[in-house]
mmCIF file with all atom_site columns, C-alpha atoms in Angstrom:
data_model
loop_
_atom_site.group_PDB
_atom_site.id
_atom_site.type_symbol
_atom_site.label_atom_id
_atom_site.label_alt_id
_atom_site.label_comp_id
_atom_site.label_asym_id
_atom_site.label_entity_id
_atom_site.label_seq_id
_atom_site.pdbx_PDB_ins_code
_atom_site.Cartn_x
_atom_site.Cartn_y
_atom_site.Cartn_z
_atom_site.occupancy
_atom_site.B_iso_or_equiv
_atom_site.pdbx_formal_charge
_atom_site.auth_seq_id
_atom_site.auth_comp_id
_atom_site.auth_asym_id
_atom_site.auth_atom_id
_atom_site.pdbx_PDB_model_num
ATOM 1   C CA . MET A 1 1   ? 0.000   0.000  0.000   1.00 39.00 ? 1   MET A CA 1
ATOM 2   C CA . PRO A 1 2   ? 1.441   3.440  -0.902  1.00 45.00 ? 2   PRO A CA 1
ATOM 3   C CA . GLU A 1 3   ? 2.537   5.624  1.975   1.00 49.00 ? 3   GLU A CA 1
ATOM 4   C CA . MET A 1 4   ? -0.035  8.279  2.831   1.00 52.00 ? 4   MET A CA 1
ATOM 5   C CA . GLN A 1 5   ? 1.221   11.813 3.267   1.00 61.00 ? 5   GLN A CA 1
ATOM 6   C CA . VAL A 1 6   ? 1.067   12.914 6.911   1.00 69.00 ? 6   VAL A CA 1
ATOM 7   C CA . PRO A 1 7   ? -1.647  15.571 6.895   1.00 82.00 ? 7   PRO A CA 1
ATOM 8   C CA . ASP A 1 8   ? -1.390  18.928 8.578   1.00 89.00 ? 8   ASP A CA 1
ATOM 9   C CA . GLN A 1 9   ? -3.494  19.401 11.687  1.00 94.00 ? 9   GLN A CA 1
ATOM 10  C CA . ILE A 1 10  ? -5.971  22.257 11.921  1.00 96.00 ? 10  ILE A CA 1
ATOM 11  C CA . THR A 1 11  ? -7.823  24.051 14.672  1.00 96.00 ? 11  THR A CA 1
ATOM 12  C CA . PRO A 1 12  ? -11.448 23.908 13.492  1.00 97.00 ? 12  PRO A CA 1
ATOM 13  C CA . GLN A 1 13  ? -13.055 27.343 13.528  1.00 97.00 ? 13  GLN A CA 1
ATOM 14  C CA . SER A 1 14  ? -16.574 26.063 12.836  1.00 97.00 ? 14  SER A CA 1
ATOM 15  C CA . ILE A 1 15  ? -18.535 22.906 12.138  1.00 98.00 ? 15  ILE A CA 1
ATOM 16  C CA . ASN A 1 16  ? -17.804 23.518 8.442   1.00 98.00 ? 16  ASN A CA 1
ATOM 17  C CA . ASP A 1 17  ? -14.135 22.714 9.060   1.00 98.00 ? 17  ASP A CA 1
ATOM 18  C CA . TYR A 1 18  ? -15.110 19.352 10.545  1.00 98.00 ? 18  TYR A CA 1
ATOM 19  C CA . LEU A 1 19  ? -17.242 18.561 7.479   1.00 98.00 ? 19  LEU A CA 1
ATOM 20  C CA . ASP A 1 20  ? -14.380 19.560 5.169   1.00 98.00 ? 20  ASP A CA 1
ATOM 21  C CA . VAL A 1 21  ? -11.938 17.172 6.857   1.00 98.00 ? 21  VAL A CA 1
ATOM 22  C CA . MET A 1 22  ? -14.479 14.361 7.201   1.00 98.00 ? 22  MET A CA 1
ATOM 23  C CA . SER A 1 23  ? -15.449 14.704 3.535   1.00 98.00 ? 23  SER A CA 1
ATOM 24  C CA . LYS A 1 24  ? -11.820 14.414 2.482   1.00 97.00 ? 24  LYS A CA 1
ATOM 25  C CA . ALA A 1 25  ? -11.649 11.172 4.478   1.00 96.00 ? 25  ALA A CA 1
ATOM 26  C CA . VAL A 1 26  ? -14.817 9.977  2.714   1.00 97.00 ? 26  VAL A CA 1
ATOM 27  C CA . PHE A 1 27  ? -13.396 10.711 -0.731  1.00 96.00 ? 27  PHE A CA 1
ATOM 28  C CA . GLN A 1 28  ? -10.054 9.097  0.190   1.00 94.00 ? 28  GLN A CA 1
ATOM 29  C CA . SER A 1 29  ? -11.778 5.788  0.953   1.00 91.00 ? 29  SER A CA 1
ATOM 30  C CA . GLY A 1 30  ? -10.478 3.453  -1.735  1.00 91.00 ? 30  GLY A CA 1
ATOM 31  C CA . ILE A 1 31  ? -8.887  6.252  -3.783  1.00 92.00 ? 31  ILE A CA 1
ATOM 32  C CA . SER A 1 32  ? -5.339  7.560  -3.887  1.00 90.00 ? 32  SER A CA 1
ATOM 33  C CA . TRP A 1 33  ? -4.875  10.541 -1.570  1.00 90.00 ? 33  TRP A CA 1
ATOM 34  C CA . ARG A 1 34  ? -2.974  12.216 -4.430  1.00 93.00 ? 34  ARG A CA 1
ATOM 35  C CA . VAL A 1 35  ? -6.103  12.131 -6.613  1.00 95.00 ? 35  VAL A CA 1
ATOM 36  C CA . VAL A 1 36  ? -8.246  13.528 -3.793  1.00 95.00 ? 36  VAL A CA 1
ATOM 37  C CA . GLU A 1 37  ? -5.673  16.227 -3.015  1.00 95.00 ? 37  GLU A CA 1
ATOM 38  C CA . SER A 1 38  ? -5.441  17.272 -6.674  1.00 96.00 ? 38  SER A CA 1
ATOM 39  C CA . LYS A 1 39  ? -9.213  17.809 -6.819  1.00 96.00 ? 39  LYS A CA 1
ATOM 40  C CA . TRP A 1 40  ? -9.704  19.283 -3.343  1.00 97.00 ? 40  TRP A CA 1
ATOM 41  C CA . SER A 1 41  ? -9.851  22.944 -4.329  1.00 97.00 ? 41  SER A CA 1
ATOM 42  C CA . GLY A 1 42  ? -12.585 22.212 -6.884  1.00 98.00 ? 42  GLY A CA 1
ATOM 43  C CA . THR A 1 43  ? -14.325 19.925 -4.408  1.00 98.00 ? 43  THR A CA 1
ATOM 44  C CA . ARG A 1 44  ? -14.481 22.719 -1.842  1.00 98.00 ? 44  ARG A CA 1
ATOM 45  C CA . GLU A 1 45  ? -15.993 25.047 -4.447  1.00 98.00 ? 45  GLU A CA 1
ATOM 46  C CA . ALA A 1 46  ? -18.536 22.452 -5.578  1.00 98.00 ? 46  ALA A CA 1
ATOM 47  C CA . PHE A 1 47  ? -19.611 21.793 -1.968  1.00 98.00 ? 47  PHE A CA 1
ATOM 48  C CA . HIS A 1 48  ? -19.944 25.507 -1.074  1.00 97.00 ? 48  HIS A CA 1
ATOM 49  C CA . ASN A 1 49  ? -16.798 25.416 1.090   1.00 98.00 ? 49  ASN A CA 1
ATOM 50  C CA . PHE A 1 50  ? -18.487 22.652 3.084   1.00 98.00 ? 50  PHE A CA 1
ATOM 51  C CA . ASP A 1 51  ? -21.090 24.961 4.558   1.00 98.00 ? 51  ASP A CA 1
ATOM 52  C CA . VAL A 1 52  ? -22.788 22.274 6.662   1.00 98.00 ? 52  VAL A CA 1
ATOM 53  C CA . GLU A 1 53  ? -26.297 23.675 6.358   1.00 98.00 ? 53  GLU A CA 1
ATOM 54  C CA . ARG A 1 54  ? -26.028 24.094 2.570   1.00 98.00 ? 54  ARG A CA 1
ATOM 55  C CA . VAL A 1 55  ? -24.641 20.587 2.146   1.00 98.00 ? 55  VAL A CA 1
ATOM 56  C CA . ALA A 1 56  ? -27.320 19.116 4.422   1.00 98.00 ? 56  ALA A CA 1
ATOM 57  C CA . ASP A 1 57  ? -29.969 20.858 2.303   1.00 98.00 ? 57  ASP A CA 1
ATOM 58  C CA . LEU A 1 58  ? -28.750 19.496 -1.043  1.00 98.00 ? 58  LEU A CA 1
ATOM 59  C CA . THR A 1 59  ? -31.665 18.400 -3.217  1.00 98.00 ? 59  THR A CA 1
ATOM 60  C CA . PRO A 1 60  ? -31.664 15.323 -5.470  1.00 97.00 ? 60  PRO A CA 1
ATOM 61  C CA . ASP A 1 61  ? -31.062 17.720 -8.395  1.00 98.00 ? 61  ASP A CA 1
ATOM 62  C CA . ASP A 1 62  ? -28.052 19.190 -6.550  1.00 98.00 ? 62  ASP A CA 1
ATOM 63  C CA . VAL A 1 63  ? -26.677 15.681 -6.012  1.00 98.00 ? 63  VAL A CA 1
ATOM 64  C CA . ASP A 1 64  ? -27.189 14.945 -9.729  1.00 98.00 ? 64  ASP A CA 1
ATOM 65  C CA . ALA A 1 65  ? -25.278 18.112 -10.607 1.00 98.00 ? 65  ALA A CA 1
ATOM 66  C CA . LEU A 1 66  ? -22.419 17.173 -8.259  1.00 98.00 ? 66  LEU A CA 1
ATOM 67  C CA . ALA A 1 67  ? -22.298 13.656 -9.718  1.00 97.00 ? 67  ALA A CA 1
ATOM 68  C CA . ALA A 1 68  ? -21.674 15.266 -13.119 1.00 98.00 ? 68  ALA A CA 1
ATOM 69  C CA . ASP A 1 69  ? -19.219 17.938 -11.872 1.00 98.00 ? 69  ASP A CA 1
ATOM 70  C CA . THR A 1 70  ? -15.703 17.256 -13.192 1.00 97.00 ? 70  THR A CA 1
ATOM 71  C CA . ARG A 1 71  ? -14.138 19.323 -10.398 1.00 97.00 ? 71  ARG A CA 1
ATOM 72  C CA . ILE A 1 72  ? -14.823 16.492 -7.952  1.00 97.00 ? 72  ILE A CA 1
ATOM 73  C CA . ILE A 1 73  ? -14.557 12.720 -7.704  1.00 96.00 ? 73  ILE A CA 1
ATOM 74  C CA . ARG A 1 74  ? -17.942 11.822 -9.155  1.00 95.00 ? 74  ARG A CA 1
ATOM 75  C CA . ASN A 1 75  ? -18.990 9.003  -6.875  1.00 96.00 ? 75  ASN A CA 1
ATOM 76  C CA . ARG A 1 76  ? -22.713 9.377  -6.186  1.00 97.00 ? 76  ARG A CA 1
ATOM 77  C CA . ARG A 1 77  ? -22.633 7.179  -3.068  1.00 97.00 ? 77  ARG A CA 1
ATOM 78  C CA . LYS A 1 78  ? -19.886 9.305  -1.550  1.00 98.00 ? 78  LYS A CA 1
ATOM 79  C CA . ILE A 1 79  ? -21.679 12.543 -2.477  1.00 98.00 ? 79  ILE A CA 1
ATOM 80  C CA . GLU A 1 80  ? -24.850 11.241 -0.824  1.00 98.00 ? 80  GLU A CA 1
ATOM 81  C CA . ALA A 1 81  ? -22.798 10.139 2.194   1.00 98.00 ? 81  ALA A CA 1
ATOM 82  C CA . ILE A 1 82  ? -21.389 13.659 2.576   1.00 98.00 ? 82  ILE A CA 1
ATOM 83  C CA . LYS A 1 83  ? -24.912 15.105 2.536   1.00 98.00 ? 83  LYS A CA 1
ATOM 84  C CA . SER A 1 84  ? -25.999 12.547 5.142   1.00 98.00 ? 84  SER A CA 1
ATOM 85  C CA . ASN A 1 85  ? -22.894 13.240 7.241   1.00 98.00 ? 85  ASN A CA 1
ATOM 86  C CA . ALA A 1 86  ? -23.670 16.980 7.192   1.00 98.00 ? 86  ALA A CA 1
ATOM 87  C CA . GLU A 1 87  ? -27.210 16.286 8.411   1.00 98.00 ? 87  GLU A CA 1
ATOM 88  C CA . ARG A 1 88  ? -25.893 14.070 11.210  1.00 98.00 ? 88  ARG A CA 1
ATOM 89  C CA . MET A 1 89  ? -23.260 16.644 12.217  1.00 98.00 ? 89  MET A CA 1
ATOM 90  C CA . LEU A 1 90  ? -25.960 19.257 12.675  1.00 98.00 ? 90  LEU A CA 1
ATOM 91  C CA . GLU A 1 91  ? -28.006 16.853 14.816  1.00 98.00 ? 91  GLU A CA 1
ATOM 92  C CA . LEU A 1 92  ? -25.015 15.993 17.004  1.00 98.00 ? 92  LEU A CA 1
ATOM 93  C CA . GLU A 1 93  ? -24.024 19.645 17.312  1.00 98.00 ? 93  GLU A CA 1
ATOM 94  C CA . LYS A 1 94  ? -27.510 20.472 18.563  1.00 98.00 ? 94  LYS A CA 1
ATOM 95  C CA . GLU A 1 95  ? -27.515 17.516 20.948  1.00 97.00 ? 95  GLU A CA 1
ATOM 96  C CA . HIS A 1 96  ? -24.057 18.245 22.424  1.00 97.00 ? 96  HIS A CA 1
ATOM 97  C CA . GLY A 1 97  ? -23.862 22.049 22.138  1.00 97.00 ? 97  GLY A CA 1
ATOM 98  C CA . SER A 1 98  ? -21.030 21.845 19.588  1.00 97.00 ? 98  SER A CA 1
ATOM 99  C CA . PHE A 1 99  ? -19.565 19.243 17.297  1.00 98.00 ? 99  PHE A CA 1
ATOM 100 C CA . GLN A 1 100 ? -16.368 19.291 19.327  1.00 97.00 ? 100 GLN A CA 1
ATOM 101 C CA . GLY A 1 101 ? -18.552 18.640 22.383  1.00 97.00 ? 101 GLY A CA 1
ATOM 102 C CA . TYR A 1 102 ? -19.832 15.502 20.661  1.00 98.00 ? 102 TYR A CA 1
ATOM 103 C CA . LEU A 1 103 ? -16.291 14.348 19.835  1.00 98.00 ? 103 LEU A CA 1
ATOM 104 C CA . ARG A 1 104 ? -15.226 14.838 23.433  1.00 96.00 ? 104 ARG A CA 1
ATOM 105 C CA . SER A 1 105 ? -18.319 13.129 24.887  1.00 97.00 ? 105 SER A CA 1
ATOM 106 C CA . LYS A 1 106 ? -16.677 9.716  24.553  1.00 95.00 ? 106 LYS A CA 1
ATOM 107 C CA . SER A 1 107 ? -14.191 8.585  27.175  1.00 93.00 ? 107 SER A CA 1
ATOM 108 C CA . ASN A 1 108 ? -11.665 6.984  24.848  1.00 95.00 ? 108 ASN A CA 1
ATOM 109 C CA . TYR A 1 109 ? -10.568 6.621  21.231  1.00 96.00 ? 109 TYR A CA 1
ATOM 110 C CA . ALA A 1 110 ? -12.099 3.159  20.765  1.00 95.00 ? 110 ALA A CA 1
ATOM 111 C CA . ASP A 1 111 ? -15.544 4.314  21.914  1.00 97.00 ? 111 ASP A CA 1
ATOM 112 C CA . LEU A 1 112 ? -15.383 7.453  19.781  1.00 98.00 ? 112 LEU A CA 1
ATOM 113 C CA . ALA A 1 113 ? -14.241 5.512  16.709  1.00 97.00 ? 113 ALA A CA 1
ATOM 114 C CA . LYS A 1 114 ? -17.099 3.038  17.165  1.00 97.00 ? 114 LYS A CA 1
ATOM 115 C CA . ASP A 1 115 ? -19.594 5.894  17.500  1.00 97.00 ? 115 ASP A CA 1
ATOM 116 C CA . LEU A 1 116 ? -18.226 7.733  14.456  1.00 98.00 ? 116 LEU A CA 1
ATOM 117 C CA . ARG A 1 117 ? -18.497 4.543  12.401  1.00 97.00 ? 117 ARG A CA 1
ATOM 118 C CA . LYS A 1 118 ? -22.124 4.162  13.532  1.00 97.00 ? 118 LYS A CA 1
ATOM 119 C CA . ASN A 1 119 ? -23.099 7.802  12.896  1.00 97.00 ? 119 ASN A CA 1
ATOM 120 C CA . PHE A 1 120 ? -21.261 8.623  9.674   1.00 98.00 ? 120 PHE A CA 1
ATOM 121 C CA . LYS A 1 121 ? -21.118 7.015  6.263   1.00 97.00 ? 121 LYS A CA 1
ATOM 122 C CA . PHE A 1 122 ? -17.937 5.970  4.432   1.00 96.00 ? 122 PHE A CA 1
ATOM 123 C CA . LEU A 1 123 ? -15.753 6.274  7.521   1.00 95.00 ? 123 LEU A CA 1
ATOM 124 C CA . GLY A 1 124 ? -13.627 3.234  8.257   1.00 93.00 ? 124 GLY A CA 1
ATOM 125 C CA . ASP A 1 125 ? -10.670 2.839  10.584  1.00 93.00 ? 125 ASP A CA 1
ATOM 126 C CA . THR A 1 126 ? -8.248  4.847  8.461   1.00 92.00 ? 126 THR A CA 1
ATOM 127 C CA . GLY A 1 127 ? -10.754 7.616  7.724   1.00 95.00 ? 127 GLY A CA 1
ATOM 128 C CA . ILE A 1 128 ? -11.697 7.956  11.389  1.00 96.00 ? 128 ILE A CA 1
ATOM 129 C CA . TYR A 1 129 ? -8.067  8.141  12.473  1.00 96.00 ? 129 TYR A CA 1
ATOM 130 C CA . TYR A 1 130 ? -7.282  10.686 9.733   1.00 95.00 ? 130 TYR A CA 1
ATOM 131 C CA . PHE A 1 131 ? -10.317 12.810 10.629  1.00 97.00 ? 131 PHE A CA 1
ATOM 132 C CA . LEU A 1 132 ? -9.616  12.895 14.366  1.00 97.00 ? 132 LEU A CA 1
ATOM 133 C CA . TYR A 1 133 ? -5.898  13.530 13.865  1.00 96.00 ? 133 TYR A CA 1
ATOM 134 C CA . VAL A 1 134 ? -6.401  16.409 11.429  1.00 97.00 ? 134 VAL A CA 1
ATOM 135 C CA . VAL A 1 135 ? -9.010  18.178 13.601  1.00 97.00 ? 135 VAL A CA 1
ATOM 136 C CA . GLY A 1 136 ? -6.626  17.968 16.558  1.00 96.00 ? 136 GLY A CA 1
ATOM 137 C CA . GLU A 1 137 ? -8.404  15.409 18.703  1.00 96.00 ? 137 GLU A CA 1
ATOM 138 C CA . GLU A 1 138 ? -6.352  13.014 20.808  1.00 93.00 ? 138 GLU A CA 1
ATOM 139 C CA . VAL A 1 139 ? -5.472  9.830  18.964  1.00 94.00 ? 139 VAL A CA 1
ATOM 140 C CA . PRO A 1 140 ? -3.257  6.926  19.974  1.00 92.00 ? 140 PRO A CA 1
ATOM 141 C CA . PRO A 1 141 ? -0.011  6.340  18.074  1.00 89.00 ? 141 PRO A CA 1
ATOM 142 C CA . HIS A 1 142 ? -0.721  5.387  14.449  1.00 81.00 ? 142 HIS A CA 1
ATOM 143 C CA . GLU A 1 143 ? 1.078   2.043  14.793  1.00 79.00 ? 143 GLU A CA 1
ATOM 144 C CA . GLU A 1 144 ? -1.147  1.117  17.741  1.00 81.00 ? 144 GLU A CA 1
ATOM 145 C CA . VAL A 1 145 ? -4.339  1.628  15.714  1.00 77.00 ? 145 VAL A CA 1
ATOM 146 C CA . MET A 1 146 ? -3.201  0.582  12.241  1.00 72.00 ? 146 MET A CA 1
ATOM 147 C CA . GLY A 1 147 ? -0.318  -1.737 13.140  1.00 66.00 ? 147 GLY A CA 1
ATOM 148 C CA . ASN A 1 148 ? -2.325  -4.944 12.954  1.00 55.00 ? 148 ASN A CA 1
ATOM 149 C CA . ARG A 1 149 ? -3.486  -4.351 9.378   1.00 48.00 ? 149 ARG A CA 1
#
């Protein structure tokens, strides 16, 4: 398996930043990170800079348009997953006061990873680790989580 570039960490300024990072993890599932990275600027534009409310409100026609948009990886299931993930983020933000509050509501990495897998589409072990690492949440050493693969 090709070595993945170690991503830069960010300090999320809003829930939109969480959706941006999570969506990159969704698109990276089964696709070279280089391909995703090369299309990311256009992907951000196509998804309205990952404005969570706008993405959550995408209509079937909007999804059709995105599935035909050459700026992005045109995988309908992943586009629909991103819409669903935006909807779920808004629900969890409301329930926990903030999305970061949701992330920190679990007592350990294993419980949080299990909950993320249950709540969000197209997030596997690697995507969850990537997402949490990039948004600056505490994660165990990479080898500890991915070492047995």
